[in-house]
Amino acid sequence: MSALFCIHGHFYQPAREHPWLDVIEVEDTAAPFHDWNARITAECYAPNAAARILDAQGRIDRIVNNYAATSFNFGPTLLRWLEQAAPEVYAAIVRADQESTGARGFGNAIAQPYNHVIMPLASRRDKMTQVRWGIADFRRRFGRPPDGMWLPETAVDRETLAVLAECGIAFTILSPHQAARVRAMPAGEWVDVSPEMLDVTRPYLCRPAPGLRIAVFFYERTIAREIAFGGLLKNGEHLADRLWGAAAEAAWTDGRLAHVATDGETYGHHHQFGEMALAYAIHVLEGRDGASFTNYAACLADYPPSHEVEIHDFTAWSCPHGVERWRADCGCRTRPDWHQRWRAPLRAALDWLKTEVDALFEDAGGQIFHDPWAARDAYIDVVLGRTDHAVQRLLSVQALQPGVPGDRRGALRLLEMQRHAMLMFSSDGWFFDELSRIETVQILRHAARVIQLAGTFGRPLEAPFLERLRPAESNLPIYPDGVAVYDRLVRPAIVDARRVAAHYAITSLFREYPERVDVYAYRVTRREAHRYARGARTLLVGRVEITETSTAEASILSYAVLYVGGTDVHCCVRDDWDDPRHQAVAASLIETFEGSGVTDMIRQMDAVFGREFFTLRDLFTDERRDVMAKLSEETTVSIESAYRRLYDDSRGLMAAVRDADVPVPREFLAAAEFVLTTDIRRALASSEPLNASALNAVAEARAWGITLSPEPLEPLLRARIERVLRQANGLFMLEQLADGQRTLDIARDAGITVNLWQAQNLFHVRLAPRLREASSEVRDVVEKMAERLNFSLDALRAHIAAPS
């Protein structure tokens, strides 16, 4: 039997970046990771770039890049984040497409509309921009035009398919239930089909509008569901057998394709070690006679459609009610005791806001651009590279008067308003059960950013927007309606130049800034700064220029910060003073600071700046936590000193108590655990070679019956092993690997399981290839490290012996 296989993964996360700061702030629900992107990368995106295939003893036989064997799409907003935050994973994804292009003539990667909007619910104009932005993003990352495009939630209507075809997309992938009827070409009779009747092993031609054509693949739904929601990923060989069986049942002829499509996060995030099951299934199938893996574009080139299809409009793979999940309480939910009545008023409020800002965009944009909507389509080049050159190139083509500074700022404000207006329709905002979930709060924050930008053109939209949001009912009593969610979870996130200046001013107490510095999505230029100290008190008085990177909006602000000590910070900011007024106020404040107390100082600051002030609570989240940690260091040092004194002074007596079979007081054991953990942490964090003290501290903890907590130690153990493997090279390789062995000994003796995933990757990439030329002494040490890292020595030796 000749069998073609294709496994598609749809990899996507919503744009989680703070709409004003353009970074993802810490998300405590993703702990122990900083945020959900980081967590899912560790659980899925990275493991699929280096999936393990194990031998019968559970040791690593090989490490493979699943992306090189499977079809995939990544959401553009996710790829943007991966490029910045996980460049090794990003490089592996791009490399996989290049390798598949070389092997098959067509790459495994396909594109996606820019930010996962439900396309049938978007206007034709927005559909076009979403597709054009998705194509531009794909070209920039993969260096070629996309052949196919994945539709968010596979939500489809004929207009969406027509837009894909107009933009040069050759194919898309849908669920079988989205097919309405089929016929043999050129002129067979139309036959209505159900998902069970549809032959999913062939591509179909669809004619969504006169003169337009696009191919559609319908994935095998039963196996896809077993992968996503059943237990098929518990065993890679079972997955291989299931796919092989589907191929065997298909009355096989040339060009028939056995293929499935699921969320890519299924492989590792939703199902732990799912990436290993996938890798092993591919390995098993590739070893069977007649089986080969392909991708959709290669299949389509070799076997063009012989049948035609018409689709059901307004359908999606994740909602049996059409696309109602994204606009109604349709019954799709993850908690049966919660309603989703909030979905309809949320959609209505955002639709109203979009209509208002689209009209504003046309009116104001018509005075700046030749064609505002063409300018929006072209704006993706600026989004992909926030440089002055990209902005100038855009305006030179799109603007009526490219050199007018006011038009430049207005143009960027309008285009950013449109970008956020599209981001506020990301599908995740409606997908789950509760209005106050982070996904819905995120799209409401984008709406707040849209409202703020519209306000700069004299269009006040917040009050009427909130009136339309009020009917949205939360399931939680703390948030009675959409306005409460907005007031408590959205409004505090809104940022303006005054808050950026306050953040800069307060953090200046604890760090030294250069004259010009980027503070998140803002450029801060110091114009004047003075620091005065009197006892425990500090006064900062300064003047800064704040420039918003995305819109080029610039403001000059004056600030004063009074630091009394501890966490007592009082910061005031004004944005309407000229230089003489600033100088006069600064002189007055300095005089008061030198001669008066704290109360008088705060009264004067409030009198001249106004009653609004900022404190540590107004710092942006991550830096607020960093500052609080720094302020806690002095207390931590005092605690350590007290514990160390107790431990040192009492150790002899407590040893005698223990040896006499008398329970050691818990207070002493708490001190011992703190001191010994601190000593081990310092040794692991040091760049110096590990000595016996760290091992002795572990042994001493065991002697006291103390189980060392992995939480503070595992990250340090992991980081040290990875650092050793990165540095292991040349003359000092043996010493460095010996240090790695000692680090592993500490982990073993402390009973701490270390995540060796990245260490194994480093060994695989950096050390294993060098073994062919290594001396016997080096080879022995490297093989010992390989064994400690759970590699199969037989596989490693076979790799060394194989021809290069």
PDB file of N, CA and C in Angstrom, residues 49-125:
ATOM      1  N   ALA A  49      10.077  21.387  19.086  1.00  0.00           N
ATOM      2  CA  ALA A  49      11.284  21.692  18.306  1.00  0.00           C
ATOM      3  C   ALA A  49      12.409  20.720  18.616  1.00  0.00           C
ATOM      4  N   ALA A  50      12.294  19.985  19.722  1.00  0.00           N
ATOM      5  CA  ALA A  50      13.324  19.022  20.122  1.00  0.00           C
ATOM      6  C   ALA A  50      12.652  17.868  20.853  1.00  0.00           C
ATOM      7  N   ALA A  51      11.868  17.097  20.126  1.00  0.00           N
ATOM      8  CA  ALA A  51      11.090  16.009  20.732  1.00  0.00           C
ATOM      9  C   ALA A  51      11.962  14.772  20.912  1.00  0.00           C
ATOM     10  N   ARG A  52      11.758  14.101  22.025  1.00  0.00           N
ATOM     11  CA  ARG A  52      12.543  12.910  22.347  1.00  0.00           C
ATOM     12  C   ARG A  52      11.883  11.646  21.804  1.00  0.00           C
ATOM     13  N   ILE A  53      12.698  10.784  21.218  1.00  0.00           N
ATOM     14  CA  ILE A  53      12.301   9.412  20.923  1.00  0.00           C
ATOM     15  C   ILE A  53      13.152   8.534  21.827  1.00  0.00           C
ATOM     16  N   LEU A  54      12.501   7.722  22.652  1.00  0.00           N
ATOM     17  CA  LEU A  54      13.195   6.944  23.676  1.00  0.00           C
ATOM     18  C   LEU A  54      13.389   5.501  23.230  1.00  0.00           C
ATOM     19  N   ASP A  55      14.408   4.858  23.804  1.00  0.00           N
ATOM     20  CA  ASP A  55      14.606   3.435  23.546  1.00  0.00           C
ATOM     21  C   ASP A  55      13.802   2.614  24.548  1.00  0.00           C
ATOM     22  N   ALA A  56      13.967   1.311  24.505  1.00  0.00           N
ATOM     23  CA  ALA A  56      13.173   0.428  25.361  1.00  0.00           C
ATOM     24  C   ALA A  56      13.469   0.644  26.840  1.00  0.00           C
ATOM     25  N   GLN A  57      14.630   1.200  27.159  1.00  0.00           N
ATOM     26  CA  GLN A  57      14.985   1.466  28.549  1.00  0.00           C
ATOM     27  C   GLN A  57      14.590   2.874  28.998  1.00  0.00           C
ATOM     28  N   GLY A  58      13.901   3.619  28.138  1.00  0.00           N
ATOM     29  CA  GLY A  58      13.470   4.965  28.500  1.00  0.00           C
ATOM     30  C   GLY A  58      14.559   6.011  28.372  1.00  0.00           C
ATOM     31  N   ARG A  59      15.647   5.675  27.655  1.00  0.00           N
ATOM     32  CA  ARG A  59      16.719   6.639  27.434  1.00  0.00           C
ATOM     33  C   ARG A  59      16.562   7.283  26.058  1.00  0.00           C
ATOM     34  N   ILE A  60      17.168   8.465  25.892  1.00  0.00           N
ATOM     35  CA  ILE A  60      17.009   9.215  24.654  1.00  0.00           C
ATOM     36  C   ILE A  60      17.757   8.535  23.521  1.00  0.00           C
ATOM     37  N   ASP A  61      17.019   8.098  22.518  1.00  0.00           N
ATOM     38  CA  ASP A  61      17.627   7.503  21.336  1.00  0.00           C
ATOM     39  C   ASP A  61      17.947   8.567  20.294  1.00  0.00           C
ATOM     40  N   ARG A  62      17.043   9.543  20.164  1.00  0.00           N
ATOM     41  CA  ARG A  62      17.269  10.640  19.216  1.00  0.00           C
ATOM     42  C   ARG A  62      16.401  11.829  19.619  1.00  0.00           C
ATOM     43  N   ILE A  63      16.758  12.995  19.104  1.00  0.00           N
ATOM     44  CA  ILE A  63      15.991  14.223  19.304  1.00  0.00           C
ATOM     45  C   ILE A  63      15.637  14.764  17.934  1.00  0.00           C
ATOM     46  N   VAL A  64      14.325  15.019  17.715  1.00  0.00           N
ATOM     47  CA  VAL A  64      13.869  15.413  16.388  1.00  0.00           C
ATOM     48  C   VAL A  64      13.041  16.692  16.469  1.00  0.00           C
ATOM     49  N   ASN A  65      12.982  17.399  15.360  1.00  0.00           N
ATOM     50  CA  ASN A  65      12.174  18.614  15.229  1.00  0.00           C
ATOM     51  C   ASN A  65      10.841  18.233  14.577  1.00  0.00           C
ATOM     52  N   ASN A  66       9.784  18.164  15.387  1.00  0.00           N
ATOM     53  CA  ASN A  66       8.481  17.757  14.856  1.00  0.00           C
ATOM     54  C   ASN A  66       7.987  18.683  13.745  1.00  0.00           C
ATOM     55  N   TYR A  67       8.372  19.950  13.814  1.00  0.00           N
ATOM     56  CA  TYR A  67       7.892  20.894  12.806  1.00  0.00           C
ATOM     57  C   TYR A  67       8.395  20.549  11.404  1.00  0.00           C
ATOM     58  N   ALA A  68       9.522  19.825  11.338  1.00  0.00           N
ATOM     59  CA  ALA A  68      10.072  19.454  10.035  1.00  0.00           C
ATOM     60  C   ALA A  68       9.282  18.330   9.372  1.00  0.00           C
ATOM     61  N   ALA A  69       8.464  17.613  10.161  1.00  0.00           N
ATOM     62  CA  ALA A  69       7.711  16.482   9.627  1.00  0.00           C
ATOM     63  C   ALA A  69       6.214  16.770   9.519  1.00  0.00           C
ATOM     64  N   THR A  70       5.750  17.844  10.099  1.00  0.00           N
ATOM     65  CA  THR A  70       4.304  18.112  10.158  1.00  0.00           C
ATOM     66  C   THR A  70       3.968  19.428   9.463  1.00  0.00           C
ATOM     67  N   SER A  71       2.720  19.550   9.064  1.00  0.00           N
ATOM     68  CA  SER A  71       2.190  20.833   8.584  1.00  0.00           C
ATOM     69  C   SER A  71       1.846  21.680   9.799  1.00  0.00           C
ATOM     70  N   PHE A  72       2.039  22.993   9.695  1.00  0.00           N
ATOM     71  CA  PHE A  72       1.753  23.835  10.862  1.00  0.00           C
ATOM     72  C   PHE A  72       1.483  25.265  10.443  1.00  0.00           C
ATOM     73  N   ASN A  73       0.748  25.959  11.307  1.00  0.00           N
ATOM     74  CA  ASN A  73       0.661  27.420  11.219  1.00  0.00           C
ATOM     75  C   ASN A  73       0.838  27.993  12.610  1.00  0.00           C
ATOM     76  N   PHE A  74       1.485  29.124  12.685  1.00  0.00           N
ATOM     77  CA  PHE A  74       1.651  29.862  13.939  1.00  0.00           C
ATOM     78  C   PHE A  74       0.987  31.222  13.785  1.00  0.00           C
ATOM     79  N   GLY A  75       0.217  31.612  14.798  1.00  0.00           N
ATOM     80  CA  GLY A  75      -0.358  32.945  14.779  1.00  0.00           C
ATOM     81  C   GLY A  75       0.724  34.003  14.716  1.00  0.00           C
ATOM     82  N   PRO A  76       0.571  35.023  13.871  1.00  0.00           N
ATOM     83  CA  PRO A  76       1.602  36.064  13.757  1.00  0.00           C
ATOM     84  C   PRO A  76       1.954  36.733  15.083  1.00  0.00           C
ATOM     85  N   THR A  77       0.961  36.993  15.940  1.00  0.00           N
ATOM     86  CA  THR A  77       1.276  37.649  17.210  1.00  0.00           C
ATOM     87  C   THR A  77       2.091  36.731  18.103  1.00  0.00           C
ATOM     88  N   LEU A  78       1.877  35.416  17.998  1.00  0.00           N
ATOM     89  CA  LEU A  78       2.689  34.473  18.764  1.00  0.00           C
ATOM     90  C   LEU A  78       4.113  34.410  18.214  1.00  0.00           C
ATOM     91  N   LEU A  79       4.255  34.380  16.895  1.00  0.00           N
ATOM     92  CA  LEU A  79       5.601  34.343  16.317  1.00  0.00           C
ATOM     93  C   LEU A  79       6.397  35.590  16.682  1.00  0.00           C
ATOM     94  N   ARG A  80       5.725  36.722  16.726  1.00  0.00           N
ATOM     95  CA  ARG A  80       6.408  37.959  17.137  1.00  0.00           C
ATOM     96  C   ARG A  80       6.980  37.801  18.540  1.00  0.00           C
ATOM     97  N   TRP A  81       6.189  37.230  19.435  1.00  0.00           N
ATOM     98  CA  TRP A  81       6.660  37.037  20.806  1.00  0.00           C
ATOM     99  C   TRP A  81       7.783  36.007  20.858  1.00  0.00           C
ATOM    100  N   LEU A  82       7.634  34.901  20.134  1.00  0.00           N
ATOM    101  CA  LEU A  82       8.667  33.861  20.142  1.00  0.00           C
ATOM    102  C   LEU A  82       9.997  34.406  19.610  1.00  0.00           C
ATOM    103  N   GLU A  83       9.939  35.228  18.584  1.00  0.00           N
ATOM    104  CA  GLU A  83      11.174  35.787  18.018  1.00  0.00           C
ATOM    105  C   GLU A  83      11.941  36.570  19.072  1.00  0.00           C
ATOM    106  N   GLN A  84      11.229  37.279  19.934  1.00  0.00           N
ATOM    107  CA  GLN A  84      11.876  38.100  20.956  1.00  0.00           C
ATOM    108  C   GLN A  84      12.226  37.315  22.209  1.00  0.00           C
ATOM    109  N   ALA A  85      11.312  36.439  22.646  1.00  0.00           N
ATOM    110  CA  ALA A  85      11.461  35.807  23.958  1.00  0.00           C
ATOM    111  C   ALA A  85      12.029  34.397  23.903  1.00  0.00           C
ATOM    112  N   ALA A  86      11.892  33.705  22.778  1.00  0.00           N
ATOM    113  CA  ALA A  86      12.389  32.330  22.655  1.00  0.00           C
ATOM    114  C   ALA A  86      13.026  32.152  21.281  1.00  0.00           C
ATOM    115  N   PRO A  87      14.125  32.869  21.021  1.00  0.00           N
ATOM    116  CA  PRO A  87      14.689  32.878  19.662  1.00  0.00           C
ATOM    117  C   PRO A  87      15.138  31.507  19.164  1.00  0.00           C
ATOM    118  N   GLU A  88      15.565  30.609  20.069  1.00  0.00           N
ATOM    119  CA  GLU A  88      15.988  29.282  19.624  1.00  0.00           C
ATOM    120  C   GLU A  88      14.795  28.484  19.095  1.00  0.00           C
ATOM    121  N   VAL A  89      13.659  28.612  19.760  1.00  0.00           N
ATOM    122  CA  VAL A  89      12.452  27.927  19.302  1.00  0.00           C
ATOM    123  C   VAL A  89      11.990  28.531  17.973  1.00  0.00           C
ATOM    124  N   TYR A  90      11.988  29.850  17.909  1.00  0.00           N
ATOM    125  CA  TYR A  90      11.604  30.543  16.679  1.00  0.00           C
ATOM    126  C   TYR A  90      12.490  30.090  15.513  1.00  0.00           C
ATOM    127  N   ALA A  91      13.800  30.005  15.748  1.00  0.00           N
ATOM    128  CA  ALA A  91      14.724  29.590  14.680  1.00  0.00           C
ATOM    129  C   ALA A  91      14.435  28.159  14.236  1.00  0.00           C
ATOM    130  N   ALA A  92      14.075  27.293  15.176  1.00  0.00           N
ATOM    131  CA  ALA A  92      13.770  25.901  14.825  1.00  0.00           C
ATOM    132  C   ALA A  92      12.521  25.812  13.959  1.00  0.00           C
ATOM    133  N   ILE A  93      11.535  26.668  14.220  1.00  0.00           N
ATOM    134  CA  ILE A  93      10.308  26.686  13.427  1.00  0.00           C
ATOM    135  C   ILE A  93      10.606  27.128  11.999  1.00  0.00           C
ATOM    136  N   VAL A  94      11.364  28.205  11.872  1.00  0.00           N
ATOM    137  CA  VAL A  94      11.718  28.706  10.533  1.00  0.00           C
ATOM    138  C   VAL A  94      12.585  27.688   9.797  1.00  0.00           C
ATOM    139  N   ARG A  95      13.516  27.092  10.525  1.00  0.00           N
ATOM    140  CA  ARG A  95      14.408  26.100   9.907  1.00  0.00           C
ATOM    141  C   ARG A  95      13.615  24.885   9.405  1.00  0.00           C
ATOM    142  N   ALA A  96      12.593  24.493  10.151  1.00  0.00           N
ATOM    143  CA  ALA A  96      11.777  23.352   9.730  1.00  0.00           C
ATOM    144  C   ALA A  96      11.086  23.633   8.403  1.00  0.00           C
ATOM    145  N   ASP A  97      10.607  24.852   8.224  1.00  0.00           N
ATOM    146  CA  ASP A  97       9.975  25.196   6.948  1.00  0.00           C
ATOM    147  C   ASP A  97      10.996  25.164   5.815  1.00  0.00           C
ATOM    148  N   GLN A  98      12.188  25.659   6.092  1.00  0.00           N
ATOM    149  CA  GLN A  98      13.228  25.648   5.064  1.00  0.00           C
ATOM    150  C   GLN A  98      13.605  24.218   4.679  1.00  0.00           C
ATOM    151  N   GLU A  99      13.720  23.355   5.694  1.00  0.00           N
ATOM    152  CA  GLU A  99      14.088  21.962   5.422  1.00  0.00           C
ATOM    153  C   GLU A  99      13.005  21.252   4.620  1.00  0.00           C
ATOM    154  N   SER A 100      11.748  21.496   4.966  1.00  0.00           N
ATOM    155  CA  SER A 100      10.664  20.835   4.237  1.00  0.00           C
ATOM    156  C   SER A 100      10.556  21.379   2.811  1.00  0.00           C
ATOM    157  N   THR A 101      10.850  22.660   2.638  1.00  0.00           N
ATOM    158  CA  THR A 101      10.852  23.225   1.282  1.00  0.00           C
ATOM    159  C   THR A 101      11.919  22.543   0.436  1.00  0.00           C
ATOM    160  N   GLY A 102      13.095  22.336   1.033  1.00  0.00           N
ATOM    161  CA  GLY A 102      14.151  21.658   0.303  1.00  0.00           C
ATOM    162  C   GLY A 102      13.823  20.214  -0.005  1.00  0.00           C
ATOM    163  N   ALA A 103      13.135  19.535   0.906  1.00  0.00           N
ATOM    164  CA  ALA A 103      12.847  18.116   0.724  1.00  0.00           C
ATOM    165  C   ALA A 103      11.656  17.869  -0.183  1.00  0.00           C
ATOM    166  N   ARG A 104      10.627  18.746  -0.115  1.00  0.00           N
ATOM    167  CA  ARG A 104       9.374  18.469  -0.818  1.00  0.00           C
ATOM    168  C   ARG A 104       9.046  19.487  -1.895  1.00  0.00           C
ATOM    169  N   GLY A 105       9.809  20.568  -1.933  1.00  0.00           N
ATOM    170  CA  GLY A 105       9.511  21.631  -2.884  1.00  0.00           C
ATOM    171  C   GLY A 105       8.487  22.622  -2.365  1.00  0.00           C
ATOM    172  N   PHE A 106       7.880  22.323  -1.241  1.00  0.00           N
ATOM    173  CA  PHE A 106       6.886  23.187  -0.611  1.00  0.00           C
ATOM    174  C   PHE A 106       7.097  23.119   0.901  1.00  0.00           C
ATOM    175  N   GLY A 107       6.977  24.271   1.539  1.00  0.00           N
ATOM    176  CA  GLY A 107       7.230  24.322   2.976  1.00  0.00           C
ATOM    177  C   GLY A 107       6.056  23.837   3.803  1.00  0.00           C
ATOM    178  N   ASN A 108       6.366  23.374   5.012  1.00  0.00           N
ATOM    179  CA  ASN A 108       5.325  22.884   5.918  1.00  0.00           C
ATOM    180  C   ASN A 108       4.475  24.010   6.504  1.00  0.00           C
ATOM    181  N   ALA A 109       5.032  25.215   6.586  1.00  0.00           N
ATOM    182  CA  ALA A 109       4.313  26.312   7.241  1.00  0.00           C
ATOM    183  C   ALA A 109       3.238  26.879   6.324  1.00  0.00           C
ATOM    184  N   ILE A 110       2.083  27.213   6.929  1.00  0.00           N
ATOM    185  CA  ILE A 110       1.065  27.984   6.227  1.00  0.00           C
ATOM    186  C   ILE A 110       0.747  29.205   7.088  1.00  0.00           C
ATOM    187  N   ALA A 111       0.043  30.149   6.519  1.00  0.00           N
ATOM    188  CA  ALA A 111      -0.195  31.435   7.177  1.00  0.00           C
ATOM    189  C   ALA A 111      -1.496  31.413   7.977  1.00  0.00           C
ATOM    190  N   GLN A 112      -1.778  32.529   8.632  1.00  0.00           N
ATOM    191  CA  GLN A 112      -3.019  32.718   9.391  1.00  0.00           C
ATOM    192  C   GLN A 112      -3.385  34.194   9.337  1.00  0.00           C
ATOM    193  N   PRO A 113      -4.681  34.551   9.297  1.00  0.00           N
ATOM    194  CA  PRO A 113      -5.034  35.967   9.458  1.00  0.00           C
ATOM    195  C   PRO A 113      -4.398  36.538  10.721  1.00  0.00           C
ATOM    196  N   TYR A 114      -4.184  37.834  10.733  1.00  0.00           N
ATOM    197  CA  TYR A 114      -3.235  38.411  11.682  1.00  0.00           C
ATOM    198  C   TYR A 114      -3.543  38.110  13.142  1.00  0.00           C
ATOM    199  N   ASN A 115      -4.758  38.385  13.620  1.00  0.00           N
ATOM    200  CA  ASN A 115      -4.940  38.232  15.071  1.00  0.00           C
ATOM    201  C   ASN A 115      -6.179  37.436  15.449  1.00  0.00           C
ATOM    202  N   HIS A 116      -6.463  36.380  14.704  1.00  0.00           N
ATOM    203  CA  HIS A 116      -7.432  35.371  15.132  1.00  0.00           C
ATOM    204  C   HIS A 116      -8.824  35.946  15.338  1.00  0.00           C
ATOM    205  N   VAL A 117      -9.269  36.774  14.422  1.00  0.00           N
ATOM    206  CA  VAL A 117     -10.659  37.215  14.456  1.00  0.00           C
ATOM    207  C   VAL A 117     -11.526  36.140  13.827  1.00  0.00           C
ATOM    208  N   ILE A 118     -12.783  36.093  14.235  1.00  0.00           N
ATOM    209  CA  ILE A 118     -13.745  35.197  13.587  1.00  0.00           C
ATOM    210  C   ILE A 118     -14.138  35.848  12.267  1.00  0.00           C
ATOM    211  N   MET A 119     -13.575  35.324  11.187  1.00  0.00           N
ATOM    212  CA  MET A 119     -13.639  36.020   9.906  1.00  0.00           C
ATOM    213  C   MET A 119     -15.065  36.253   9.400  1.00  0.00           C
ATOM    214  N   PRO A 120     -16.004  35.307   9.519  1.00  0.00           N
ATOM    215  CA  PRO A 120     -17.352  35.606   9.013  1.00  0.00           C
ATOM    216  C   PRO A 120     -18.032  36.765   9.728  1.00  0.00           C
ATOM    217  N   LEU A 121     -17.593  37.115  10.936  1.00  0.00           N
ATOM    218  CA  LEU A 121     -18.194  38.216  11.677  1.00  0.00           C
ATOM    219  C   LEU A 121     -17.493  39.549  11.414  1.00  0.00           C
ATOM    220  N   ALA A 122     -16.478  39.529  10.574  1.00  0.00           N
ATOM    221  CA  ALA A 122     -15.749  40.753  10.238  1.00  0.00           C
ATOM    222  C   ALA A 122     -16.261  41.321   8.926  1.00  0.00           C
ATOM    223  N   SER A 123     -16.066  42.627   8.764  1.00  0.00           N
ATOM    224  CA  SER A 123     -16.413  43.247   7.490  1.00  0.00           C
ATOM    225  C   SER A 123     -15.461  42.770   6.399  1.00  0.00           C
ATOM    226  N   ARG A 124     -15.870  42.931   5.144  1.00  0.00           N
ATOM    227  CA  ARG A 124     -14.992  42.513   4.057  1.00  0.00           C
ATOM    228  C   ARG A 124     -13.660  43.271   4.096  1.00  0.00           C
ATOM    229  N   ARG A 125     -13.739  44.534   4.452  1.00  0.00           N
ATOM    230  CA  ARG A 125     -12.537  45.359   4.523  1.00  0.00           C
ATOM    231  C   ARG A 125     -11.592  44.824   5.596  1.00  0.00           C
TER     232      ARG A 125
END
